[in-house]
PDB file of C-alpha atoms in Angstrom:
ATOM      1  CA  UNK A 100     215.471 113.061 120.491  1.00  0.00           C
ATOM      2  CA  UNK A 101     213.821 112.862 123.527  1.00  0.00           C
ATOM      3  CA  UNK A 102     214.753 114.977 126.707  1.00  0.00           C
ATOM      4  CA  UNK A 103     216.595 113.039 129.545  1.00  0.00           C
ATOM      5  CA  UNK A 104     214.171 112.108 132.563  1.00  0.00           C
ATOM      6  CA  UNK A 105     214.818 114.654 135.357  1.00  0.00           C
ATOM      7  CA  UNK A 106     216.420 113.375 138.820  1.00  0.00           C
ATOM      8  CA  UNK A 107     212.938 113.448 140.350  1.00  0.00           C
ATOM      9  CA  UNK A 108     211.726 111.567 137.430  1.00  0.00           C
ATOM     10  CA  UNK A 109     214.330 108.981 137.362  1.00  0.00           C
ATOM     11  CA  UNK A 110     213.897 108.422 140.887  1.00  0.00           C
ATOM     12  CA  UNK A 111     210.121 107.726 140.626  1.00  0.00           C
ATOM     13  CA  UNK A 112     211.782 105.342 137.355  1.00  0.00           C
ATOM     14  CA  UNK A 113     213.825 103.966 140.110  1.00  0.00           C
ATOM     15  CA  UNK A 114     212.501 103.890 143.652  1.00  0.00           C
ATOM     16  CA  UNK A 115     215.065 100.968 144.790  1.00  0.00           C
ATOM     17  CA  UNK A 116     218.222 101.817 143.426  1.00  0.00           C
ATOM     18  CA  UNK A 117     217.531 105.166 143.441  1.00  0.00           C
ATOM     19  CA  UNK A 118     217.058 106.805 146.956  1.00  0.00           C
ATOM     20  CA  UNK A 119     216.812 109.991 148.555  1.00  0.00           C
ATOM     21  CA  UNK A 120     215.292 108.987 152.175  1.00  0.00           C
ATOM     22  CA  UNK A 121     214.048 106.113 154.165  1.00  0.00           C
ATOM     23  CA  UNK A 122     210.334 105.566 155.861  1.00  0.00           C
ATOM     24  CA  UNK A 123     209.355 107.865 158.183  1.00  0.00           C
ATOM     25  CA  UNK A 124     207.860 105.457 160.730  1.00  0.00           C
ATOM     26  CA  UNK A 125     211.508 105.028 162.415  1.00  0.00           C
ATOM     27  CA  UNK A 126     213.081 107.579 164.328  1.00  0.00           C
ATOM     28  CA  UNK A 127     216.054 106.941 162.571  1.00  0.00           C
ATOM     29  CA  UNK A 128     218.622 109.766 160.429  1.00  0.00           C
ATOM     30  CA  UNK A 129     221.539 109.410 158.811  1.00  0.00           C
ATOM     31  CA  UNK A 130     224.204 111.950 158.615  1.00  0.00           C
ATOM     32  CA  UNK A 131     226.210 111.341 155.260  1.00  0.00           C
ATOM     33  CA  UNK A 132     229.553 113.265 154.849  1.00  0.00           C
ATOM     34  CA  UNK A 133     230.733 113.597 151.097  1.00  0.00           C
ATOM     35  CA  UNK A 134     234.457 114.627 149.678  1.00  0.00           C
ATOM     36  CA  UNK A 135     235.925 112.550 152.547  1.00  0.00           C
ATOM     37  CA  UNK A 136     238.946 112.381 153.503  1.00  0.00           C
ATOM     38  CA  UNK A 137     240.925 115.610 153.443  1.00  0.00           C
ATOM     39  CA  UNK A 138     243.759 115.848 156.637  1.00  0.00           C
ATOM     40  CA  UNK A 139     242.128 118.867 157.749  1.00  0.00           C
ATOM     41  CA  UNK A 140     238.066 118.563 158.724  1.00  0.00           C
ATOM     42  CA  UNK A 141     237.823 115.235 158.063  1.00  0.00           C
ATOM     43  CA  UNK A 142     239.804 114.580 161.712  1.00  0.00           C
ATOM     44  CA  UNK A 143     237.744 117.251 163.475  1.00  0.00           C
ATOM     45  CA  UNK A 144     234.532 115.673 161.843  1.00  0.00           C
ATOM     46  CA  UNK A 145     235.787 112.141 163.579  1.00  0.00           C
ATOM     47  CA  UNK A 146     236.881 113.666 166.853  1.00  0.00           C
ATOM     48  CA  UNK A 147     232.966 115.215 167.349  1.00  0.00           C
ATOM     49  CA  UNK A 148     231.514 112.247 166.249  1.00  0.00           C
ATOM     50  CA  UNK A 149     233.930 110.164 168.797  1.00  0.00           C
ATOM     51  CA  UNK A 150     232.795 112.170 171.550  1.00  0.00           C
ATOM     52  CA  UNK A 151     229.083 112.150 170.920  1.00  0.00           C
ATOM     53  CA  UNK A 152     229.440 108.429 170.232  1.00  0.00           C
ATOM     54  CA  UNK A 153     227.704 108.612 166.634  1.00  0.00           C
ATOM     55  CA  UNK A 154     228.126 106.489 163.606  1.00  0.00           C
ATOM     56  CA  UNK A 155     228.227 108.400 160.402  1.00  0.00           C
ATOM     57  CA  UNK A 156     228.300 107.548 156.693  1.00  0.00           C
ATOM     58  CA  UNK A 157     231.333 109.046 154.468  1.00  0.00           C
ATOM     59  CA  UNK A 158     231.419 108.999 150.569  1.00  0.00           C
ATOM     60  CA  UNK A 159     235.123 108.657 149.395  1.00  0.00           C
ATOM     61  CA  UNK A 160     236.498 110.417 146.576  1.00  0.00           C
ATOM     62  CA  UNK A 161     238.882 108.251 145.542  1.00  0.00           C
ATOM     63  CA  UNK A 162     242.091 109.849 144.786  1.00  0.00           C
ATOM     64  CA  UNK A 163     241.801 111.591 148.341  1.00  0.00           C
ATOM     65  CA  UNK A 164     241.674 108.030 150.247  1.00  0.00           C
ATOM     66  CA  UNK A 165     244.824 107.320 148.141  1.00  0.00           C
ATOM     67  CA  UNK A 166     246.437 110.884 149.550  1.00  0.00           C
ATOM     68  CA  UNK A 167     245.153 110.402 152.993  1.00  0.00           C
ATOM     69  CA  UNK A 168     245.475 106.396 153.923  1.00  0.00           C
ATOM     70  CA  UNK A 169     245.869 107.187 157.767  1.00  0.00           C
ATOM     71  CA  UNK A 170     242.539 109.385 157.818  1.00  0.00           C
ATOM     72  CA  UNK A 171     240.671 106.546 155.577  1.00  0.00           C
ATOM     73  CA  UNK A 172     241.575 104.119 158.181  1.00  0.00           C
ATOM     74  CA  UNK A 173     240.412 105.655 161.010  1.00  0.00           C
ATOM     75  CA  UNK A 174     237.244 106.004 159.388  1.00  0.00           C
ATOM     76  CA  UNK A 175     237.136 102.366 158.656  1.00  0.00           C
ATOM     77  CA  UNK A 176     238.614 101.824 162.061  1.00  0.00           C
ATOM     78  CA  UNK A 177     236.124 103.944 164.356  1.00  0.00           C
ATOM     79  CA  UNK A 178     232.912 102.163 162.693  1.00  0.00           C
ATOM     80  CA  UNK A 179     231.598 104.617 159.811  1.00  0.00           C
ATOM     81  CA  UNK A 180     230.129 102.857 156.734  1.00  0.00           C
ATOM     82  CA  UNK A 181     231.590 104.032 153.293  1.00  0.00           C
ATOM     83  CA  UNK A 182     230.332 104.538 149.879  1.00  0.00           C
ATOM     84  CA  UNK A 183     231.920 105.361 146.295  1.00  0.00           C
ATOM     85  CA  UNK A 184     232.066 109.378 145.832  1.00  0.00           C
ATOM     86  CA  UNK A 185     233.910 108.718 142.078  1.00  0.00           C
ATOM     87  CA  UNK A 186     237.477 108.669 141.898  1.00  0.00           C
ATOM     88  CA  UNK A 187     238.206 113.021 141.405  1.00  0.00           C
ATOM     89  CA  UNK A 188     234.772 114.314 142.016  1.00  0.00           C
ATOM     90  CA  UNK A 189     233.847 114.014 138.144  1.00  0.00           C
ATOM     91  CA  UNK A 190     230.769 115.131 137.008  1.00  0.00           C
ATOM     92  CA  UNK A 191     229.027 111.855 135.987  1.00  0.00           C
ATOM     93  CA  UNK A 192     226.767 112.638 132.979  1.00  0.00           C
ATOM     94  CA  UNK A 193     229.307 114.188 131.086  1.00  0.00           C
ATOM     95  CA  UNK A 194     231.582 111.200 130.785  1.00  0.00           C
ATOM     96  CA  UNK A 195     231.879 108.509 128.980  1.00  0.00           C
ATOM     97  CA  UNK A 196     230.320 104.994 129.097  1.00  0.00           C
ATOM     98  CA  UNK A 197     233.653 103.412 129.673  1.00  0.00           C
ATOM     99  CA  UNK A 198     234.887 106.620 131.972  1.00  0.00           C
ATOM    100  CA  UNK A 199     231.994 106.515 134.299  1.00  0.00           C
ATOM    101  CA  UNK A 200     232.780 103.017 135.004  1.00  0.00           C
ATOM    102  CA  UNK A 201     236.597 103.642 135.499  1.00  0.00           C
ATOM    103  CA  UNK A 202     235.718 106.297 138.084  1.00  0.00           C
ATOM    104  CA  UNK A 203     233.415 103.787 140.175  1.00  0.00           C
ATOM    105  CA  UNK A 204     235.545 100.729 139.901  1.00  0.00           C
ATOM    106  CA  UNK A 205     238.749 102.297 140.754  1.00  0.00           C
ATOM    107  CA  UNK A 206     237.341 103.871 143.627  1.00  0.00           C
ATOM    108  CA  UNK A 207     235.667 100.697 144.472  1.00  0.00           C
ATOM    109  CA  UNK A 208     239.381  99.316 144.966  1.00  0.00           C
ATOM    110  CA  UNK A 209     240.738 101.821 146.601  1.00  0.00           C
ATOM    111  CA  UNK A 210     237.793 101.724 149.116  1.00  0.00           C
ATOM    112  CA  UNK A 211     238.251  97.630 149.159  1.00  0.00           C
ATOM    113  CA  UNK A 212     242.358  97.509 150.088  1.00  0.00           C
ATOM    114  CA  UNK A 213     241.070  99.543 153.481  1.00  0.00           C
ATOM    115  CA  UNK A 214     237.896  97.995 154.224  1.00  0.00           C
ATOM    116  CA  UNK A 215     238.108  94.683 152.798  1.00  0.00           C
ATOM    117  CA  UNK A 216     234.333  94.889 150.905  1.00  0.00           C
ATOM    118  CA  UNK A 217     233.249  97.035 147.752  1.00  0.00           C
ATOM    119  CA  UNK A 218     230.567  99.454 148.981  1.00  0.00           C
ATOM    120  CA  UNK A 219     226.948  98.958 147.725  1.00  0.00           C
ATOM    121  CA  UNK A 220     226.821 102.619 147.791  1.00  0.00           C
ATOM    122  CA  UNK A 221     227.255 105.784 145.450  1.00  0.00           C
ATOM    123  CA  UNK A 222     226.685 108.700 145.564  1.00  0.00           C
ATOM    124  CA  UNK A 223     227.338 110.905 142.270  1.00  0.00           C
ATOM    125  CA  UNK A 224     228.475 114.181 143.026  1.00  0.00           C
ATOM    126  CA  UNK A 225     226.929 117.143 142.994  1.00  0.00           C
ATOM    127  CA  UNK A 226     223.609 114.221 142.966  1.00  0.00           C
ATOM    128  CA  UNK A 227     224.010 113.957 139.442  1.00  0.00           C
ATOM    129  CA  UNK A 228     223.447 111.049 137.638  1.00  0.00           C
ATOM    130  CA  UNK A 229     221.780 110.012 134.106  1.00  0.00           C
ATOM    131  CA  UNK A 230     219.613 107.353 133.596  1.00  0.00           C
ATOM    132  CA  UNK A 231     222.352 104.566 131.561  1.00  0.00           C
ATOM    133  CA  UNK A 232     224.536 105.210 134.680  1.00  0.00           C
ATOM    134  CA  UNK A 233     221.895 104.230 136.626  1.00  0.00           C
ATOM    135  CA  UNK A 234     220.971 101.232 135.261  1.00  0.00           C
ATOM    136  CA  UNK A 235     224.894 100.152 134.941  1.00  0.00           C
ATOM    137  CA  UNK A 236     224.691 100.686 138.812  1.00  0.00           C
ATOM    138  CA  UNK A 237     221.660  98.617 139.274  1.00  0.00           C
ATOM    139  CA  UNK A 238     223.332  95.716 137.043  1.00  0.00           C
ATOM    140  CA  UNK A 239     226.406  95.665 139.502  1.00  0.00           C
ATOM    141  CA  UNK A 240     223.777  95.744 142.860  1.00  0.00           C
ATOM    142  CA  UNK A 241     224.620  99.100 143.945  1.00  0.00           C
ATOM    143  CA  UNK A 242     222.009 101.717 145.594  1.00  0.00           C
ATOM    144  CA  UNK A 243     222.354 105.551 144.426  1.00  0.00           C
ATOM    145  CA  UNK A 244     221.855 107.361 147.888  1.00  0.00           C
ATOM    146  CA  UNK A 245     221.611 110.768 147.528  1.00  0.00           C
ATOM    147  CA  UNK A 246     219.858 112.878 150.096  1.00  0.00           C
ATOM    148  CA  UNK A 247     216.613 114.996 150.850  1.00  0.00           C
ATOM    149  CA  UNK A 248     218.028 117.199 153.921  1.00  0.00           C
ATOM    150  CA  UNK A 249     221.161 119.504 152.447  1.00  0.00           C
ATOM    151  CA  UNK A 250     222.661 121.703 155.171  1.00  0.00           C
ATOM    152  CA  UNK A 251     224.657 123.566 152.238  1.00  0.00           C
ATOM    153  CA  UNK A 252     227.856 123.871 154.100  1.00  0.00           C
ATOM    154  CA  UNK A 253     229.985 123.721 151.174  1.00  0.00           C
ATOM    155  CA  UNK A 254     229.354 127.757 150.982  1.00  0.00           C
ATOM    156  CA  UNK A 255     231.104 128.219 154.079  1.00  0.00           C
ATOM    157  CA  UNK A 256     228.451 129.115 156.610  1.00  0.00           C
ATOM    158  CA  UNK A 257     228.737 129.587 160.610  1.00  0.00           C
ATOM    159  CA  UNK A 258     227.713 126.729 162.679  1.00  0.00           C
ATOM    160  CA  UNK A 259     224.643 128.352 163.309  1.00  0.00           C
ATOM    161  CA  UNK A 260     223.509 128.463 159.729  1.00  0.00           C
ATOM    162  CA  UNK A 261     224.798 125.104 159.336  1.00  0.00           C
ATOM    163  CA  UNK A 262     222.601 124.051 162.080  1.00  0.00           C
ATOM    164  CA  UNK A 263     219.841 125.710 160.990  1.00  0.00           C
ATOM    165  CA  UNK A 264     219.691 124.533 157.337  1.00  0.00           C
ATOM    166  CA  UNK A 265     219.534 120.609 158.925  1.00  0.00           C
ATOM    167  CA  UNK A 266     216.932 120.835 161.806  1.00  0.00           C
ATOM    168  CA  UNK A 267     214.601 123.091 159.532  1.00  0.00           C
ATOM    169  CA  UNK A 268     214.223 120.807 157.288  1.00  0.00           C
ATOM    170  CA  UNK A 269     215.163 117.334 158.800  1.00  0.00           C
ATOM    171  CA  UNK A 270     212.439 114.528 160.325  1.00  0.00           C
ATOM    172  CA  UNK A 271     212.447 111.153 160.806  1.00  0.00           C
ATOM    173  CA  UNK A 272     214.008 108.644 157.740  1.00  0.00           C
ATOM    174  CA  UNK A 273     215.918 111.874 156.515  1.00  0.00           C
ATOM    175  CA  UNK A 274     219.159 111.670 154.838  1.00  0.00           C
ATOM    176  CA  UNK A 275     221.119 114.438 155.521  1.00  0.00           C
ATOM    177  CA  UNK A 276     224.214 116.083 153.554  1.00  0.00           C
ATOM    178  CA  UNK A 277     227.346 117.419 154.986  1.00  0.00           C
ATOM    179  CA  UNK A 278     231.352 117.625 153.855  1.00  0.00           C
ATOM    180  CA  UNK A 279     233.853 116.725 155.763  1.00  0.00           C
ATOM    181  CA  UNK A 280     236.375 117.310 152.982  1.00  0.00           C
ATOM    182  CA  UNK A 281     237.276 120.750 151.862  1.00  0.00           C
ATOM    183  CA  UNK A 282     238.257 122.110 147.835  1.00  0.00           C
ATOM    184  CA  UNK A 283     240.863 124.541 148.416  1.00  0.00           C
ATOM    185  CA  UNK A 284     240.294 127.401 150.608  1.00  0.00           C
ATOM    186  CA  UNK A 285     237.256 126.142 151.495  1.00  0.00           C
ATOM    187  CA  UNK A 286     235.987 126.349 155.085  1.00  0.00           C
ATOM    188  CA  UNK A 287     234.193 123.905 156.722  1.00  0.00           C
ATOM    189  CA  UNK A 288     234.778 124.775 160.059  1.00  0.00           C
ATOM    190  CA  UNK A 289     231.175 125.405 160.571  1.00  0.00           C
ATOM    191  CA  UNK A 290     230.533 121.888 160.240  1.00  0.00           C
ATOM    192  CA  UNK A 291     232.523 120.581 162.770  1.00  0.00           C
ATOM    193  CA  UNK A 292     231.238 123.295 164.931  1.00  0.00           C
ATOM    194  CA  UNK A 293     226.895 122.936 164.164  1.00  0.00           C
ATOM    195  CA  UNK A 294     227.831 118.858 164.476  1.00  0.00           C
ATOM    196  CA  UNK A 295     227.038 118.999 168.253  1.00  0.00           C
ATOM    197  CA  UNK A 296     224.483 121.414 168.168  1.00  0.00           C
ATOM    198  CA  UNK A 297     222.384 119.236 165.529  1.00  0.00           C
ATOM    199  CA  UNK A 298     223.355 115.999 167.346  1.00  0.00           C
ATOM    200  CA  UNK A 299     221.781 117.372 170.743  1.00  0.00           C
ATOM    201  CA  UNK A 300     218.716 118.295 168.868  1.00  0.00           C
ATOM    202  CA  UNK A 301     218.151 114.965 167.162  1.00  0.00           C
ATOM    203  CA  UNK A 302     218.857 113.418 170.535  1.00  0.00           C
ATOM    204  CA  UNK A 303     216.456 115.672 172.441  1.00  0.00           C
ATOM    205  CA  UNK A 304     213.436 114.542 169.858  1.00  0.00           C
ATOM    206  CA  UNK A 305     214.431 110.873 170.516  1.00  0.00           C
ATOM    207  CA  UNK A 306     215.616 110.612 166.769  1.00  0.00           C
ATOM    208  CA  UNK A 307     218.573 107.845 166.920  1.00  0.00           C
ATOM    209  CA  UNK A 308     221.304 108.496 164.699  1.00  0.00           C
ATOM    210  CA  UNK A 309     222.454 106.053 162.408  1.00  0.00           C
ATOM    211  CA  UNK A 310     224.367 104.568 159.155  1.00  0.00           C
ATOM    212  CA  UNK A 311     222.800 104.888 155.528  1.00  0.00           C
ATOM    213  CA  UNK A 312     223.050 100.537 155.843  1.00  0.00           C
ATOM    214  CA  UNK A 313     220.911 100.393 158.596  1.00  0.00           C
ATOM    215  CA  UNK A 314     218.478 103.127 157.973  1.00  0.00           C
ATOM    216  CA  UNK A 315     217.704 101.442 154.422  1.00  0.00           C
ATOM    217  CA  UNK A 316     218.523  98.221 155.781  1.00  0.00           C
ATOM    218  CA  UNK A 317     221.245  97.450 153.033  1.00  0.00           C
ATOM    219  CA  UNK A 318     224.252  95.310 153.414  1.00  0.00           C
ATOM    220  CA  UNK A 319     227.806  97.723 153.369  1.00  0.00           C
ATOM    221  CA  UNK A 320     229.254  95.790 150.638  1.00  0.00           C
ATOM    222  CA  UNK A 321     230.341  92.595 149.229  1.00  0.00           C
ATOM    223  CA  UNK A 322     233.346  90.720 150.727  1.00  0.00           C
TER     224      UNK A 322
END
């Protein structure tokens, strides 16, 4: 039996469907908000971005666009691109053939009735993903965009943690990781509050802040 190819090595297997970060010869990042949309950060997440007149990228977990329609289509509404977060947050390589596939085509719909495409986009959560899945993913035209900048937020650090985590680490063509949806009791308040702070610093080095589609130059989905 052999062992299944780490992520690393399935994403040397992999280098188009399977990406982590663009080229570094734009001064382009993406900031890329998983577990969207809860009725709690999500909104704060939207109102900072708003005011500093960014464009973000949001993966949906499907059953929360179905509990929070009004916060899904402001997302859709204020210009964000989307991509398919699995329908409940399921961890990928322990399903199924024929589960795995139910939990990216039913969010696929869900995302479709509010934006009017299926996303081109996935991102497995927790970035896990085996290497069938991937291939099924390839077959339907979808990119796997994981990231290579994680601010760890999800452990409910201050702003200036948050903050520090990102710039530390982040440089042109990065893809960072956020949340701007929340298990329960968790606290993402420092999030909303290191947003600014990391947005003024990406600004001051002339790095333009933009959407997973047009850092890697892929289309948002199929109409």
């Amino acid at each position: 039996q052999p062992r299944p190819l780490t992520l690393a090595e399935l994403r040397k297997k992999y280098p188009s469907t399977f990406v982590l970060n663009a080229p570094s010869d734009k001064r382009q990042v993406a900031l890329t908000f998983d577990d969207a949309p809860d009725d709690n950060f999500t909104p704060q997440i939207l109102d900072v971005l708003k005011r500093e007149g960014v464009k973000a990228t949001f993966f949906i977990v499907g059953n929360r666009a179905e509990a929070h329609p009004d916060i899904m289509r402001r997302i859709v509404q204020e210009g964000h691109a989307v991509g398919n977060h699995s329908y409940n947050h399921a961890n990928l390589p322990k399903l199924s053939d024929a589960h795995f596939r139910e939990q990216i085509q039913k969010t696929d719909q869900i995302i479709r009735r509010f934006t009017g495409y299926t996303p081109k986009m996935v991102r497995p959560p927790y970035g896990e993903i085996a290497e069938e899945q991937i291939k099924w993913l390839a077959s339907q035209g979808k990119t796997i965009v994981n990231w290579n900048v994680d601010s760890l937020d999800w452990k409910g650090l201050s702003a200036d943690q948050v903050a520090t985590n990102v710039l530390s680490h982040v440089h042109p063509g990065s893809i960072v990781l956020m949340h701007s949806g929340g298990g329960t009791g968790e606290d993402l308040s420092g999030t909303v509050n290191a947003l600014p702070i990391i947005i003024k610093a990406l600004r001051d080095e002339n790095i333009e802040m933009v959407t997973i589609p047009e850092l890697l130059q892929l289309p948002q989905g199929v109409s």
